[in-house]
Coordinates of C-alpha atoms in Angstrom, one line a residue:
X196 CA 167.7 166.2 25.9
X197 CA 168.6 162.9 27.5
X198 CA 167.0 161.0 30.2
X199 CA 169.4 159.6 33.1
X200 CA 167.2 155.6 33.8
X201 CA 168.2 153.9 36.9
X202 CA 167.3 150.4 36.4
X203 CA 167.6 149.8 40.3
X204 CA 164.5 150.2 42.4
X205 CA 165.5 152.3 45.4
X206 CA 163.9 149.9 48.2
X207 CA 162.0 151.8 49.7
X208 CA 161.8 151.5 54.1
X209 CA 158.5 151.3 55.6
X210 CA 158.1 154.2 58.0
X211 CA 158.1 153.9 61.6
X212 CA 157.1 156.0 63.7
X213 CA 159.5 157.8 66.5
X214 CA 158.6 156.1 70.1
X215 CA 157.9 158.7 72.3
X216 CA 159.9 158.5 75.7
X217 CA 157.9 157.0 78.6
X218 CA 157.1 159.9 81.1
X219 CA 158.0 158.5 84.2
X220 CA 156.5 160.5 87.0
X221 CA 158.6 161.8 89.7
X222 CA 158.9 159.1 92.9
X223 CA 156.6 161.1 95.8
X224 CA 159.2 161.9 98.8
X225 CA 158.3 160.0 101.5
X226 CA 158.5 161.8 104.9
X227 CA 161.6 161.6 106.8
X228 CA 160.2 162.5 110.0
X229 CA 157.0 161.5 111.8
X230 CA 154.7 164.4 112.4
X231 CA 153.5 164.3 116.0
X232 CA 151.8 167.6 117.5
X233 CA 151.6 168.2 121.1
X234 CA 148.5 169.4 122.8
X235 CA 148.1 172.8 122.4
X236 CA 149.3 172.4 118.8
X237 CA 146.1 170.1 118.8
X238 CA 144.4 172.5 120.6
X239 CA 144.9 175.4 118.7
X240 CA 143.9 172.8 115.4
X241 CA 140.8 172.2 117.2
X242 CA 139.7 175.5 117.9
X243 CA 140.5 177.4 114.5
X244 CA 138.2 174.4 112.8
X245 CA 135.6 175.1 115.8
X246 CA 135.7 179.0 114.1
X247 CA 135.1 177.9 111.2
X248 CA 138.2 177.0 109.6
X249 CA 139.1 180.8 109.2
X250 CA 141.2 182.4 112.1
X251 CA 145.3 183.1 113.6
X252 CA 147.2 180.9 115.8
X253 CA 149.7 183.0 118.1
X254 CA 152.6 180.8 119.1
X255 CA 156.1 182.1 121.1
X256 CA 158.7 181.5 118.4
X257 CA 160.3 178.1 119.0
X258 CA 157.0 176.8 120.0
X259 CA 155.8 175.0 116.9
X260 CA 153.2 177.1 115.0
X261 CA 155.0 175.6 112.0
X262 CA 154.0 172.5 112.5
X263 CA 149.9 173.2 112.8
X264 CA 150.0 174.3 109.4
X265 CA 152.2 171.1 108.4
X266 CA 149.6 169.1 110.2
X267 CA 146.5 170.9 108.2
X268 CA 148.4 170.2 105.1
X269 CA 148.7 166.4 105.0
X270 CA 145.1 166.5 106.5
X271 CA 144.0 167.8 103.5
X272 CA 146.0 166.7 101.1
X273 CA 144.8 162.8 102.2
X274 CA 141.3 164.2 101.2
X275 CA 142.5 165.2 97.4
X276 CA 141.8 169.2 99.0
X277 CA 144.7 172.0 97.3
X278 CA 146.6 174.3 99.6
X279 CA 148.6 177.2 99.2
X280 CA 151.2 178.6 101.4
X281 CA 152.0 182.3 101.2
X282 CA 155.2 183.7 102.4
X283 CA 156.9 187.3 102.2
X284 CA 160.7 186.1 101.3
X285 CA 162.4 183.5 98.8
X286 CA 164.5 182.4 102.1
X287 CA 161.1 181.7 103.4
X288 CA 159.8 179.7 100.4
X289 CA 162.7 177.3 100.5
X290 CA 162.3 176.8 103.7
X291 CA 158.7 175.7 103.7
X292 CA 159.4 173.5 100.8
X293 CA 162.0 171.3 103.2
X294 CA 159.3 171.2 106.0
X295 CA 157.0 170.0 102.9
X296 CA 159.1 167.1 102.0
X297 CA 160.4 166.3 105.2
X298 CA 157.3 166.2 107.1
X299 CA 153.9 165.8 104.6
X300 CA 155.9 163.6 102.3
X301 CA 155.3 165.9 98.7
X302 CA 157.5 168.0 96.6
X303 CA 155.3 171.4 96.5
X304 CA 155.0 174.1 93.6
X305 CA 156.0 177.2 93.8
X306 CA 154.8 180.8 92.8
X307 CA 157.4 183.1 92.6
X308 CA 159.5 185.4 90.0
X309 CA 161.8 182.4 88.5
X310 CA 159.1 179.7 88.8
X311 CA 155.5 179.1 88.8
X312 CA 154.9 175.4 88.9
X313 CA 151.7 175.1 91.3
X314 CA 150.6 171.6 92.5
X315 CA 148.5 170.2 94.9
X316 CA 150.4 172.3 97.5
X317 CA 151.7 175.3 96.4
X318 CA 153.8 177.8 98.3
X319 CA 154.4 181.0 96.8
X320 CA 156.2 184.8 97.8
X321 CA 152.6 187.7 98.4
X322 CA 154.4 189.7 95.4
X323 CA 153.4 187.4 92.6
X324 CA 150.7 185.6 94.3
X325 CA 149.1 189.1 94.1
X326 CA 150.1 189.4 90.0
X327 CA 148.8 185.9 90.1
X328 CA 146.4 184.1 92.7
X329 CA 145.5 180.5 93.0
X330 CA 142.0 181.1 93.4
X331 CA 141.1 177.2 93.5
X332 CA 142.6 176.0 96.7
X333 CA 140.6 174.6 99.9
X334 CA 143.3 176.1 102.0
X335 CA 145.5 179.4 102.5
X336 CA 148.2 179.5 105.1
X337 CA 149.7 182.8 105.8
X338 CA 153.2 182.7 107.4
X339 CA 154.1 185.7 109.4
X340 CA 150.5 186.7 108.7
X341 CA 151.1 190.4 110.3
X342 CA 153.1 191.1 106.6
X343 CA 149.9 190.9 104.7
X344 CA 147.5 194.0 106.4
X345 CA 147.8 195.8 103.0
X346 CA 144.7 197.2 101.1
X347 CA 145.9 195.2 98.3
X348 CA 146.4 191.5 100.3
X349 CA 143.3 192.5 102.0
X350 CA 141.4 192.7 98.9
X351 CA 142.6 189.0 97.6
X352 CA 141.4 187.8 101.1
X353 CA 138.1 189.6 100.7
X354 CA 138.0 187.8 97.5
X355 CA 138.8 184.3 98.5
X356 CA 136.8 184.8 102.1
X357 CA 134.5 181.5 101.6
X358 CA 138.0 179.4 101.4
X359 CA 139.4 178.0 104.4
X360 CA 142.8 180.5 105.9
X361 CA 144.9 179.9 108.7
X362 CA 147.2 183.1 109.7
X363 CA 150.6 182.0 111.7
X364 CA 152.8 184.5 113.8
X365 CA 154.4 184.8 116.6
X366 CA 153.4 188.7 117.4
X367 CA 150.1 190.0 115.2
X368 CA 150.6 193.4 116.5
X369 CA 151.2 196.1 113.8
X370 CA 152.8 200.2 115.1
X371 CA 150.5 201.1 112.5
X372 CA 147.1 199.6 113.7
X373 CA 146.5 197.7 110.2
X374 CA 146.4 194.2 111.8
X375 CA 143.1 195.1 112.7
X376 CA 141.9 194.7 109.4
X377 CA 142.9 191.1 108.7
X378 CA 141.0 190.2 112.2
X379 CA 138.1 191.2 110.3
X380 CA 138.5 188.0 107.9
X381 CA 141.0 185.7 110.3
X382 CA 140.2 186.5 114.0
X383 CA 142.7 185.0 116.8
X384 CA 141.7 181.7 117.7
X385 CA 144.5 180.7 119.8
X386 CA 147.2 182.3 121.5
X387 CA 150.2 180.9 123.4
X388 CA 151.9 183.4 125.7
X389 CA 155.7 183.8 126.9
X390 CA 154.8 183.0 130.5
X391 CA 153.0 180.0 129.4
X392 CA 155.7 178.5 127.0
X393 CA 158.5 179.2 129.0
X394 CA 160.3 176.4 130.4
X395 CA 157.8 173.8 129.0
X396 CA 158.4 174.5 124.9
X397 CA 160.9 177.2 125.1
X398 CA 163.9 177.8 127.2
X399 CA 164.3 179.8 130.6
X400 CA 166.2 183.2 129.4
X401 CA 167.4 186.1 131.1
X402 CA 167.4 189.9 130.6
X403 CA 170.8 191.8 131.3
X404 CA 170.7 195.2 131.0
X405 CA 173.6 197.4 130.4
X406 CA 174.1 201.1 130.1
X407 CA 176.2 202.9 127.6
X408 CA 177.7 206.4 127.4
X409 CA 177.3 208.3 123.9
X410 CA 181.0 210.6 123.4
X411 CA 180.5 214.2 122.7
X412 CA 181.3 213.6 119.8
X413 CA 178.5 211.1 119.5
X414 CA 175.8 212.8 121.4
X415 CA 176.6 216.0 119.3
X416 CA 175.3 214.2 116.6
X417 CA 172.8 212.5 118.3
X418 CA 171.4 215.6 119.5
X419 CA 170.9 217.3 115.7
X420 CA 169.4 214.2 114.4
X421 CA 166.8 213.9 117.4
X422 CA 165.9 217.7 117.2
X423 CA 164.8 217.3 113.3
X424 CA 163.0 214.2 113.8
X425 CA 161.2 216.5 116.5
X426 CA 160.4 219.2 114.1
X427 CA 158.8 217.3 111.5
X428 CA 156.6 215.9 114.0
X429 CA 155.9 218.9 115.5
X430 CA 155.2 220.3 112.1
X431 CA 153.7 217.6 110.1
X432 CA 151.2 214.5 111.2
X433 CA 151.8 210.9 110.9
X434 CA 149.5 210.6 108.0
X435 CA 151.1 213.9 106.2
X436 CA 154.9 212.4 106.1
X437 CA 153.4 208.5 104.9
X438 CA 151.6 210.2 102.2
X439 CA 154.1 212.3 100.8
X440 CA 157.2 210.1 99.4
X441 CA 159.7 213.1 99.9
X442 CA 159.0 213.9 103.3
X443 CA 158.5 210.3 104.6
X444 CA 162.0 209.9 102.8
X445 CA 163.3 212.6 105.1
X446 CA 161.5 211.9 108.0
X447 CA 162.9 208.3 108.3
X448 CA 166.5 209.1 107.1
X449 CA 166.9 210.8 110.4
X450 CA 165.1 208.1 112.5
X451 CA 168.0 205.6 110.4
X452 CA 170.6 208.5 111.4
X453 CA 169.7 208.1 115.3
X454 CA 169.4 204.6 115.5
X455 CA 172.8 204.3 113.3
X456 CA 174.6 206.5 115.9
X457 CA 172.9 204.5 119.4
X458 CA 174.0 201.2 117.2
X459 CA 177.7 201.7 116.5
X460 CA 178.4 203.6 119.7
X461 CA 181.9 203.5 120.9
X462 CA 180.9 202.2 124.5
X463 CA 178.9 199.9 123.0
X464 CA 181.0 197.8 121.0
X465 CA 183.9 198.2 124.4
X466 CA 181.4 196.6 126.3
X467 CA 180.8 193.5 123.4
X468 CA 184.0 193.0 123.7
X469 CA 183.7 192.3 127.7
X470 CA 181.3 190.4 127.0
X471 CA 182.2 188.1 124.5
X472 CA 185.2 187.6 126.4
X473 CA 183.3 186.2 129.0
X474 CA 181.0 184.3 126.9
X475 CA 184.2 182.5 125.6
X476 CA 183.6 179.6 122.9
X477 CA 180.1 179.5 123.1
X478 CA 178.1 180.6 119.9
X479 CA 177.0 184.1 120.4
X480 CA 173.9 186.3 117.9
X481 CA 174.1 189.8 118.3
X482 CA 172.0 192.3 116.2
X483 CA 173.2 196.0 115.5
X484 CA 171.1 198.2 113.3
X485 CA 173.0 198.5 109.7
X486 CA 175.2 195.9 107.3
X487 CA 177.5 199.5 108.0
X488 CA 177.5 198.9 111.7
X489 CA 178.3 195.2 112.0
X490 CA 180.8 195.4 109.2
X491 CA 182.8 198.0 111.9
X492 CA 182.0 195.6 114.9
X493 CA 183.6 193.1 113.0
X494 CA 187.0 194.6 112.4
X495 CA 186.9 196.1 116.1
X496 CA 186.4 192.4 117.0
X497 CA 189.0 191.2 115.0
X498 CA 191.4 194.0 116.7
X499 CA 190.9 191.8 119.7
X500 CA 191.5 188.9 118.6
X501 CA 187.5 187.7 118.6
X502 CA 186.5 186.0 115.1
X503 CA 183.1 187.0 114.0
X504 CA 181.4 187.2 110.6
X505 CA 178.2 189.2 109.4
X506 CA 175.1 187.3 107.8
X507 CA 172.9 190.0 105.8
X508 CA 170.9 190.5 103.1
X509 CA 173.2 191.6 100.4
X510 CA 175.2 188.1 100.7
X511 CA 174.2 185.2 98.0
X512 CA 171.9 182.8 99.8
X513 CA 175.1 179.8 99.0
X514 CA 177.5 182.5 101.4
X515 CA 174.6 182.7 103.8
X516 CA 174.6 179.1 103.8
X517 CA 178.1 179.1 104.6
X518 CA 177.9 181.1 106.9
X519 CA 175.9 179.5 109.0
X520 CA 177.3 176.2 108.1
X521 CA 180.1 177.5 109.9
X522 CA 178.9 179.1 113.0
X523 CA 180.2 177.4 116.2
X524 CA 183.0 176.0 114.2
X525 CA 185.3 178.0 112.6
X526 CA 183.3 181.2 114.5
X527 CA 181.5 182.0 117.5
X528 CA 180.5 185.4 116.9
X529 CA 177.3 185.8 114.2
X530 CA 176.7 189.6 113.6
X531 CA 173.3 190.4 111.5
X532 CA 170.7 192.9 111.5
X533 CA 167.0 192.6 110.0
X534 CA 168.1 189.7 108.4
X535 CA 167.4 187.2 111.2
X536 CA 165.0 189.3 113.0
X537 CA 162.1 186.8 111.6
X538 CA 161.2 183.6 110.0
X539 CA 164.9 181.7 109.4
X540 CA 165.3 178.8 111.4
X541 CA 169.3 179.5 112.9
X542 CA 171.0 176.7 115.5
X543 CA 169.7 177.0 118.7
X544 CA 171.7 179.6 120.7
X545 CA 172.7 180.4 124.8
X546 CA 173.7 183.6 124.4
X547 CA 172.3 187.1 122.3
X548 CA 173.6 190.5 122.5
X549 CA 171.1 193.6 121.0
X550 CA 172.6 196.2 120.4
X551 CA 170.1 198.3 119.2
X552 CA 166.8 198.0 118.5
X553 CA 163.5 199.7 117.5
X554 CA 160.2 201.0 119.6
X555 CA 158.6 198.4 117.6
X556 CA 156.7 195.4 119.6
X557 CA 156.8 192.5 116.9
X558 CA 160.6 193.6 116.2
X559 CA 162.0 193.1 119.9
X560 CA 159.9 190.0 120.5
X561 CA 161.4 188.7 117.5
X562 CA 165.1 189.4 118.2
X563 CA 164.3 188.0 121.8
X564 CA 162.8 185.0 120.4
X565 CA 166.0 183.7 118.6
X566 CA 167.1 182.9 121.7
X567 CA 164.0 181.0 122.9
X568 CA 164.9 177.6 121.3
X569 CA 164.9 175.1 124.1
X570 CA 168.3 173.0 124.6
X571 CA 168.8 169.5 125.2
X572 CA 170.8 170.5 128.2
X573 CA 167.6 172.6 129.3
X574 CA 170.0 175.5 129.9
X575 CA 169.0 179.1 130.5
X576 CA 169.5 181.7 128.1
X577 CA 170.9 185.2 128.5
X578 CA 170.5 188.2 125.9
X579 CA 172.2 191.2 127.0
X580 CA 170.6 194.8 125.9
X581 CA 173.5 197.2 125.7
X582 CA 171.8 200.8 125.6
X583 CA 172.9 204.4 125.8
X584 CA 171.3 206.3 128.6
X585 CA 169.6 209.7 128.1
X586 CA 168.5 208.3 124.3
X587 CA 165.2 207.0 122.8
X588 CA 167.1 203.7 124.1
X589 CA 165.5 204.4 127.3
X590 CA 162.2 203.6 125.8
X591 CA 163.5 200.1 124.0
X592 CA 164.0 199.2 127.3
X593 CA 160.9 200.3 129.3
X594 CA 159.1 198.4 126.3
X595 CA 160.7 195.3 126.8
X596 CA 160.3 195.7 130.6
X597 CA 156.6 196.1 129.4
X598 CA 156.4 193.2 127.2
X599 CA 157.9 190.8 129.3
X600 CA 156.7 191.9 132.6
X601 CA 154.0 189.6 132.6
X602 CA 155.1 186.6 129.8
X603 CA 158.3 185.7 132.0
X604 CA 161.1 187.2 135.0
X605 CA 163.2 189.8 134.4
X606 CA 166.8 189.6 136.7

């Protein structure tokens, strides 16, 4: 067996050790704009920290409520304090994340399905802050607050009742009763009415009302849908068809049926037309009841040589971007449903067309209230309610007459 002797020392290197890479932390935003409240903003501020630090502030959408939260975050962020904002949509969350930078000067963390990066201000969607709560913030602001009157957000504000919580909405009112529950833990500590806001914070607006005809054809329908939405009420009670699944499935597919038929009526959509004719090139919202509906208004509209496009839920958020990118440009006409009915900041806008709506309170002061932006030009704004006579449209517009009655005038 032989031996292999290299002579030559292998020189040997002394080790050194890897350099880590410097962290270097993320530049802090500075704020683009300079928050300044006005007095009832201050106001309202004043009074929820007189209750205690625990209570709702009702603002007219397009009169700033936003901005009482902002001003409660950078207060309490220039005391070291954590804060988490809680919203009900990932539209929502971004949103709040621009007013973050822009205005308090901080990149927030968020809490949702794709990311959880918390921070010193946090904002996060209810549906995973309930899989997973921040249970060591000073503060909890709850946008649109009327979303969270479930047993199961009740029970995380129950559990975090000695924190500080500040509930934001424009219309706390539930169908359902439920909002009477979170008053138990945030009770209203200021509230802003139409008639008070109008002209000062919001714009002037008028109500047109317009009747419609249903065709036979239409009211046939209409009729069949309306007489089995009376049976199961005369047969069943409220709480019967929301506990069972099948039957509240049944119940509401005819309610969906009706207010499908009222939407898309063929009168309806003649009288859009006259409308938007008149309007001319002035940007124009109207809301109809289904992605379905609009999608028809749409091609009618086209027919007469009116562009529009729709803006709902099933498009990617970088279309919906678009879309609105291009509202008042290439288009005049947005179409949407739900999708707009709460919470998105659009372009302020003269002119709103509803073509439908619900007997819901908090859904037609919403759809009104996208309206309500004031102008620089301090113009009045117009929303015309198209509805069919002889329908449960009747009541839409008794309830609106009701609403707005004593906020603002009706013409």
């Amino acid at each position: 067996m032989y031996y292999i002797y290299n002579s030559k020392k292998e020189e040997t290197k002394p080790k050194v050790e890897p350099t880590k890479p410097k962290v270097v932390p993320k530049p802090t935003p500075k704020p683009t704009g300079e928050l300044r409240l006005r007095d009832y903003q201050e106001e309202a501020i004043e009074r929820w920290k007189k209750w205690g630090r625990k209570g709702v502030i009702i603002l007219p959408t397009g009169a700033g409520k936003t901005f009482c939260a902002l001003a409660l975050l950078k207060e309490y962020l220039s005391q070291g304090k954590k804060c988490v904002v809680i919203v009900h949509t990932k539209v929502l969350l971004r949103q709040w994340c621009e007013r973050i930078k822009q205005w308090v000067g901080v990149e927030p963390g968020v809490l949702y399905g794709e990311r959880k990066t918390p921070d010193r201000i946090t904002v996060a969607i209810i549906n995973t802050f309930q899989k997973y709560p921040i249970k060591d913030a000073d503060l909890y602001i709850w946008d649109e607050c009327h979303h969270y009157c479930t047993e199961n957000c009740l029970s995380i504000i129950e559990e975090l009742r000695d924190k500080d919580h500040l509930g934001l909405t424009a219309t706390l009112e539930r169908s359902d009763g439920n909002h009477k529950m979170l008053l138990r833990y945030m009770p209203i500590v200021y509230r802003m009415r139409f008639r008070e806001a109008v002209g000062r914070f919001i714009s002037r607006f008028e109500i047109v009302e317009i009747p419609c005809e249903l065709t036979p054809w239409e009211w046939q329908e209409y009729v069949s849908a309306e007489e089995e939405i009376r049976y199961y009420r005369l047969r069943y009670s409220s709480e019967e068809i929301n506990e069972d699944p099948v039957l509240r499935a049944k119940y509401y597919s005819r309610i969906h049926k009706r207010k499908a038929i009222c939407s898309a009526a063929k009168d309806k959509v003649v009288k859009l037309v006259e409308i938007l004719k008149k309007v001319g090139s002035e940007r124009v919202l109207v809301f109809s009841e289904s992605v379905a509906s609009i999608q028809y208004i749409k091609k009618v509209l086209a027919e007469n040589g009116i562009k529009a496009m729709c803006y709902h839920s099933y498009l990617k958020k970088r279309e919906r971007e678009a879309v609105l990118k291009e509202w008042g440009k290439s288009f005049n006409v947005l179409l949407t449903v739900r999708c707009l009915d709460e919470g998105i900041d659009i372009p302020a806008v003269r002119y709103a067309v509803i073509l439908c709506n619900s007997l819901q309170k908090r859904q037609v002061i919403q759809r009104i209230g996208r309206t309500l932006r004031k102008r620089s030009d301090n113009t009045e704004a117009k929303i015309y309610l198209l509805y069919c006579r002889k329908t449960y449209e009747e009541r839409v517009k008794l309830l609106i007459r009701r609403i707005l009655a004593e906020e603002t005038y009706l013409r």
